[in-house]
PDB file of C-alpha atoms and ligand atoms in Angstrom:
ATOM      1  CA  UNK D   1     105.240 110.401 103.214  1.00 54.00           C
ATOM      2  CA  UNK D   2     102.103 108.344 103.378  1.00 67.00           C
ATOM      3  CA  UNK D   3     100.558 109.707 100.238  1.00 66.00           C
ATOM      4  CA  UNK D   4     103.441 108.533  97.859  1.00 65.00           C
ATOM      5  CA  UNK D   5     103.923 105.335  99.752  1.00 70.00           C
ATOM      6  CA  UNK D   6     100.449 104.441  98.808  1.00 68.00           C
ATOM      7  CA  UNK D   7     100.919 105.334  95.067  1.00 61.00           C
ATOM      8  CA  UNK D   8     103.941 102.921  95.042  1.00 66.00           C
ATOM      9  CA  UNK D   9     101.893 100.282  96.665  1.00 65.00           C
ATOM     10  CA  UNK D  10      99.099 100.679  94.212  1.00 63.00           C
ATOM     11  CA  UNK D  11     101.424 100.408  91.203  1.00 58.00           C
ATOM     12  CA  UNK D  12     103.131  97.238  92.596  1.00 60.00           C
ATOM     13  CA  UNK D  13      99.796  95.742  93.118  1.00 58.00           C
ATOM     14  CA  UNK D  14      98.772  96.498  89.425  1.00 56.00           C
ATOM     15  CA  UNK D  15     102.001  94.979  88.300  1.00 54.00           C
ATOM     16  CA  UNK D  16     101.404  91.800  90.052  1.00 54.00           C
ATOM     17  CA  UNK D  17      97.901  91.500  88.656  1.00 50.00           C
ATOM     18  CA  UNK D  18      98.668  92.371  85.133  1.00 50.00           C
ATOM     19  CA  UNK D  19     101.632  90.024  85.144  1.00 50.00           C
ATOM     20  CA  UNK D  20      99.449  86.958  85.829  1.00 47.00           C
ATOM     21  CA  UNK D  21      97.887  85.065  83.085  1.00 47.00           C
ATOM     22  CA  UNK D  22      94.128  84.944  84.013  1.00 44.00           C
ATOM     23  CA  UNK D  23      92.445  81.714  83.189  1.00 57.00           C
ATOM     24  CA  UNK D  24      89.334  81.043  85.040  1.00 65.00           C
ATOM     25  CA  UNK D  25      86.269  82.426  86.745  1.00 71.00           C
ATOM     26  CA  UNK D  26      87.933  82.860  90.076  1.00 79.00           C
ATOM     27  CA  UNK D  27      90.592  84.862  88.306  1.00 77.00           C
ATOM     28  CA  UNK D  28      88.015  86.977  86.616  1.00 78.00           C
ATOM     29  CA  UNK D  29      86.496  87.742  90.122  1.00 82.00           C
ATOM     30  CA  UNK D  30      89.821  88.546  91.561  1.00 83.00           C
ATOM     31  CA  UNK D  31      90.758  90.825  88.659  1.00 83.00           C
ATOM     32  CA  UNK D  32      87.422  92.517  89.021  1.00 84.00           C
ATOM     33  CA  UNK D  33      87.960  93.048  92.656  1.00 87.00           C
ATOM     34  CA  UNK D  34      91.329  94.362  92.040  1.00 86.00           C
ATOM     35  CA  UNK D  35      90.041  96.845  89.445  1.00 86.00           C
ATOM     36  CA  UNK D  36      87.360  97.945  91.919  1.00 88.00           C
ATOM     37  CA  UNK D  37      89.955  98.759  94.752  1.00 87.00           C
ATOM     38  CA  UNK D  38      92.363 100.281  92.222  1.00 86.00           C
ATOM     39  CA  UNK D  39      89.540 102.637  90.986  1.00 86.00           C
ATOM     40  CA  UNK D  40      88.793 103.568  94.685  1.00 86.00           C
ATOM     41  CA  UNK D  41      92.420 104.272  95.155  1.00 84.00           C
ATOM     42  CA  UNK D  42      92.387 106.341  91.980  1.00 83.00           C
ATOM     43  CA  UNK D  43      89.514 108.378  93.160  1.00 85.00           C
ATOM     44  CA  UNK D  44      91.205 108.865  96.644  1.00 84.00           C
ATOM     45  CA  UNK D  45      94.375 110.006  94.791  1.00 81.00           C
ATOM     46  CA  UNK D  46      92.516 112.522  92.725  1.00 80.00           C
ATOM     47  CA  UNK D  47      91.055 113.891  95.912  1.00 83.00           C
ATOM     48  CA  UNK D  48      94.429 113.963  97.596  1.00 79.00           C
ATOM     49  CA  UNK D  49      95.962 115.542  94.620  1.00 75.00           C
ATOM     50  CA  UNK D  50      93.439 118.435  94.834  1.00 77.00           C
ATOM     51  CA  UNK D  51      94.237 118.877  98.385  1.00 76.00           C
ATOM     52  CA  UNK D  52      97.924 118.943  97.682  1.00 72.00           C
ATOM     53  CA  UNK D  53      97.515 121.478  95.078  1.00 71.00           C
ATOM     54  CA  UNK D  54      95.908 123.940  97.526  1.00 65.00           C
ATOM     55  CA  UNK D  55      98.310 123.007 100.320  1.00 70.00           C
ATOM     56  CA  UNK D  56     101.615 122.940  98.601  1.00 66.00           C
ATOM     57  CA  UNK D  57     100.788 124.509  95.386  1.00 59.00           C
ATOM     58  CA  UNK D  58     103.227 122.757  92.979  1.00 56.00           C
ATOM     59  CA  UNK D  59     105.674 121.151  95.400  1.00 58.00           C
ATOM     60  CA  UNK D  60     105.112 117.453  94.750  1.00 61.00           C
ATOM     61  CA  UNK D  61     102.296 117.842  92.332  1.00 66.00           C
ATOM     62  CA  UNK D  62     104.057 116.574  89.176  1.00 74.00           C
ATOM     63  CA  UNK D  63     105.023 113.381  90.996  1.00 73.00           C
ATOM     64  CA  UNK D  64     101.367 112.810  91.918  1.00 72.00           C
ATOM     65  CA  UNK D  65     100.220 113.626  88.298  1.00 77.00           C
ATOM     66  CA  UNK D  66     102.697 110.997  86.784  1.00 80.00           C
ATOM     67  CA  UNK D  67     101.640 108.410  89.375  1.00 78.00           C
ATOM     68  CA  UNK D  68      97.845 109.090  88.433  1.00 79.00           C
ATOM     69  CA  UNK D  69      98.556 108.777  84.772  1.00 85.00           C
ATOM     70  CA  UNK D  70     100.220 105.429  85.352  1.00 85.00           C
ATOM     71  CA  UNK D  71      97.310 104.279  87.389  1.00 82.00           C
ATOM     72  CA  UNK D  72      94.892 105.339  84.854  1.00 85.00           C
ATOM     73  CA  UNK D  73      96.601 103.410  82.091  1.00 86.00           C
ATOM     74  CA  UNK D  74      96.871 100.314  84.428  1.00 84.00           C
ATOM     75  CA  UNK D  75      93.085 100.635  85.156  1.00 83.00           C
ATOM     76  CA  UNK D  76      92.354 100.636  81.322  1.00 83.00           C
ATOM     77  CA  UNK D  77      94.747  97.668  80.909  1.00 82.00           C
ATOM     78  CA  UNK D  78      92.936  95.803  83.671  1.00 79.00           C
ATOM     79  CA  UNK D  79      89.731  96.495  82.165  1.00 78.00           C
ATOM     80  CA  UNK D  80      90.753  95.115  78.729  1.00 77.00           C
ATOM     81  CA  UNK D  81      92.234  92.155  80.378  1.00 76.00           C
ATOM     82  CA  UNK D  82      89.019  91.395  82.368  1.00 73.00           C
ATOM     83  CA  UNK D  83      86.809  92.033  79.282  1.00 70.00           C
ATOM     84  CA  UNK D  84      88.876  89.697  77.157  1.00 70.00           C
ATOM     85  CA  UNK D  85      89.021  87.072  79.834  1.00 68.00           C
ATOM     86  CA  UNK D  86      85.301  86.531  80.057  1.00 63.00           C
ATOM     87  CA  UNK D  87      84.282  88.147  76.811  1.00 69.00           C
ATOM     88  CA  UNK D  88      82.605  90.731  79.009  1.00 73.00           C
ATOM     89  CA  UNK D  89      81.710  94.195  78.410  1.00 76.00           C
ATOM     90  CA  UNK D  90      82.439  97.390  80.224  1.00 76.00           C
ATOM     91  CA  UNK D  91      79.347  99.091  81.703  1.00 80.00           C
ATOM     92  CA  UNK D  92      78.607 102.217  79.826  1.00 81.00           C
ATOM     93  CA  UNK D  93      77.633 103.955  83.066  1.00 85.00           C
ATOM     94  CA  UNK D  94      80.205 103.006  85.773  1.00 83.00           C
ATOM     95  CA  UNK D  95      82.871 101.156  83.600  1.00 78.00           C
ATOM     96  CA  UNK D  96      82.652  97.843  85.583  1.00 78.00           C
ATOM     97  CA  UNK D  97      83.141  94.829  83.331  1.00 75.00           C
ATOM     98  CA  UNK D  98      80.016  92.889  83.128  1.00 79.00           C
ATOM     99  CA  UNK D  99      80.069  89.141  82.073  1.00 77.00           C
ATOM    100  CA  UNK D 100      78.683  88.558  78.594  1.00 76.00           C
ATOM    101  CA  UNK D 101      75.008  87.817  78.527  1.00 79.00           C
ATOM    102  CA  UNK D 102      74.274  90.085  81.454  1.00 82.00           C
ATOM    103  CA  UNK D 103      71.402  92.533  80.584  1.00 85.00           C
ATOM    104  CA  UNK D 104      72.304  94.826  83.523  1.00 88.00           C
ATOM    105  CA  UNK D 105      75.352  95.935  85.255  1.00 85.00           C
ATOM    106  CA  UNK D 106      75.978  94.008  88.364  1.00 84.00           C
ATOM    107  CA  UNK D 107      77.622  97.016  89.909  1.00 86.00           C
ATOM    108  CA  UNK D 108      75.463  99.913  89.283  1.00 92.00           C
ATOM    109  CA  UNK D 109      72.383  98.196  87.753  1.00 91.00           C
ATOM    110  CA  UNK D 110      72.598 100.190  84.583  1.00 89.00           C
ATOM    111  CA  UNK D 111      71.188  98.557  81.367  1.00 88.00           C
ATOM    112  CA  UNK D 112      73.918  97.262  79.154  1.00 81.00           C
ATOM    113  CA  UNK D 113      73.919  98.988  75.829  1.00 66.00           C
ATOM    114  CA  UNK D 114      74.469  95.823  73.739  1.00 53.00           C
ATOM    115  CA  UNK D 115      70.932  94.969  74.613  1.00 47.00           C
ATOM    116  CA  UNK D 116      69.502  98.252  73.585  1.00 46.00           C
ATOM    117  CA  UNK D 117      67.746  96.813  70.562  1.00 49.00           C
ATOM    118  CA  UNK D 118      65.659  94.651  72.984  1.00 46.00           C
ATOM    119  CA  UNK D 119      62.811  97.070  73.293  1.00 46.00           C
ATOM    120  CA  UNK D 120      60.697  94.726  75.372  1.00 47.00           C
ATOM    121  CA  UNK D 121      62.729  95.714  78.359  1.00 47.00           C
ATOM    122  CA  UNK D 122      61.285  98.248  80.599  1.00 52.00           C
ATOM    123  CA  UNK D 123      63.822 100.847  81.560  1.00 53.00           C
ATOM    124  CA  UNK D 124      63.621 101.152  85.345  1.00 55.00           C
ATOM    125  CA  UNK D 125      65.310 104.309  86.386  1.00 57.00           C
ATOM    126  CA  UNK D 126      65.390 105.412  89.996  1.00 55.00           C
TER     127      UNK D 126
HETATM  128 ZN1   ZN P 201      77.615  99.991  85.929  1.00 54.17          ZN
END
């Protein structure tokens, strides 16, 4: 069953990352990368969960819901870990952790809210 295999894989991956003591910049980059891929998997699982619901209507749904809850908790944990590591802040728009001192999110380009008082900045929306 490919779907649940991948859930197990994801949880294992998170456990490995969370179990390591992150200490330097490369670790920060690594954690950020892990977080990105984890969030992508999370999105994929939400989509698959929706499909499952229609296809099977209840069969293995609870299992997928539980797995998603775990992943969501792990995603939050990773975000906290990354934020603490670099003193960074999560982007208010996309949730990516942006290193402290960044005025814009390096993921989506949104302006970081901690600099909102700096009104000299021109808000450049697309
Ligand atoms: Zn962002």
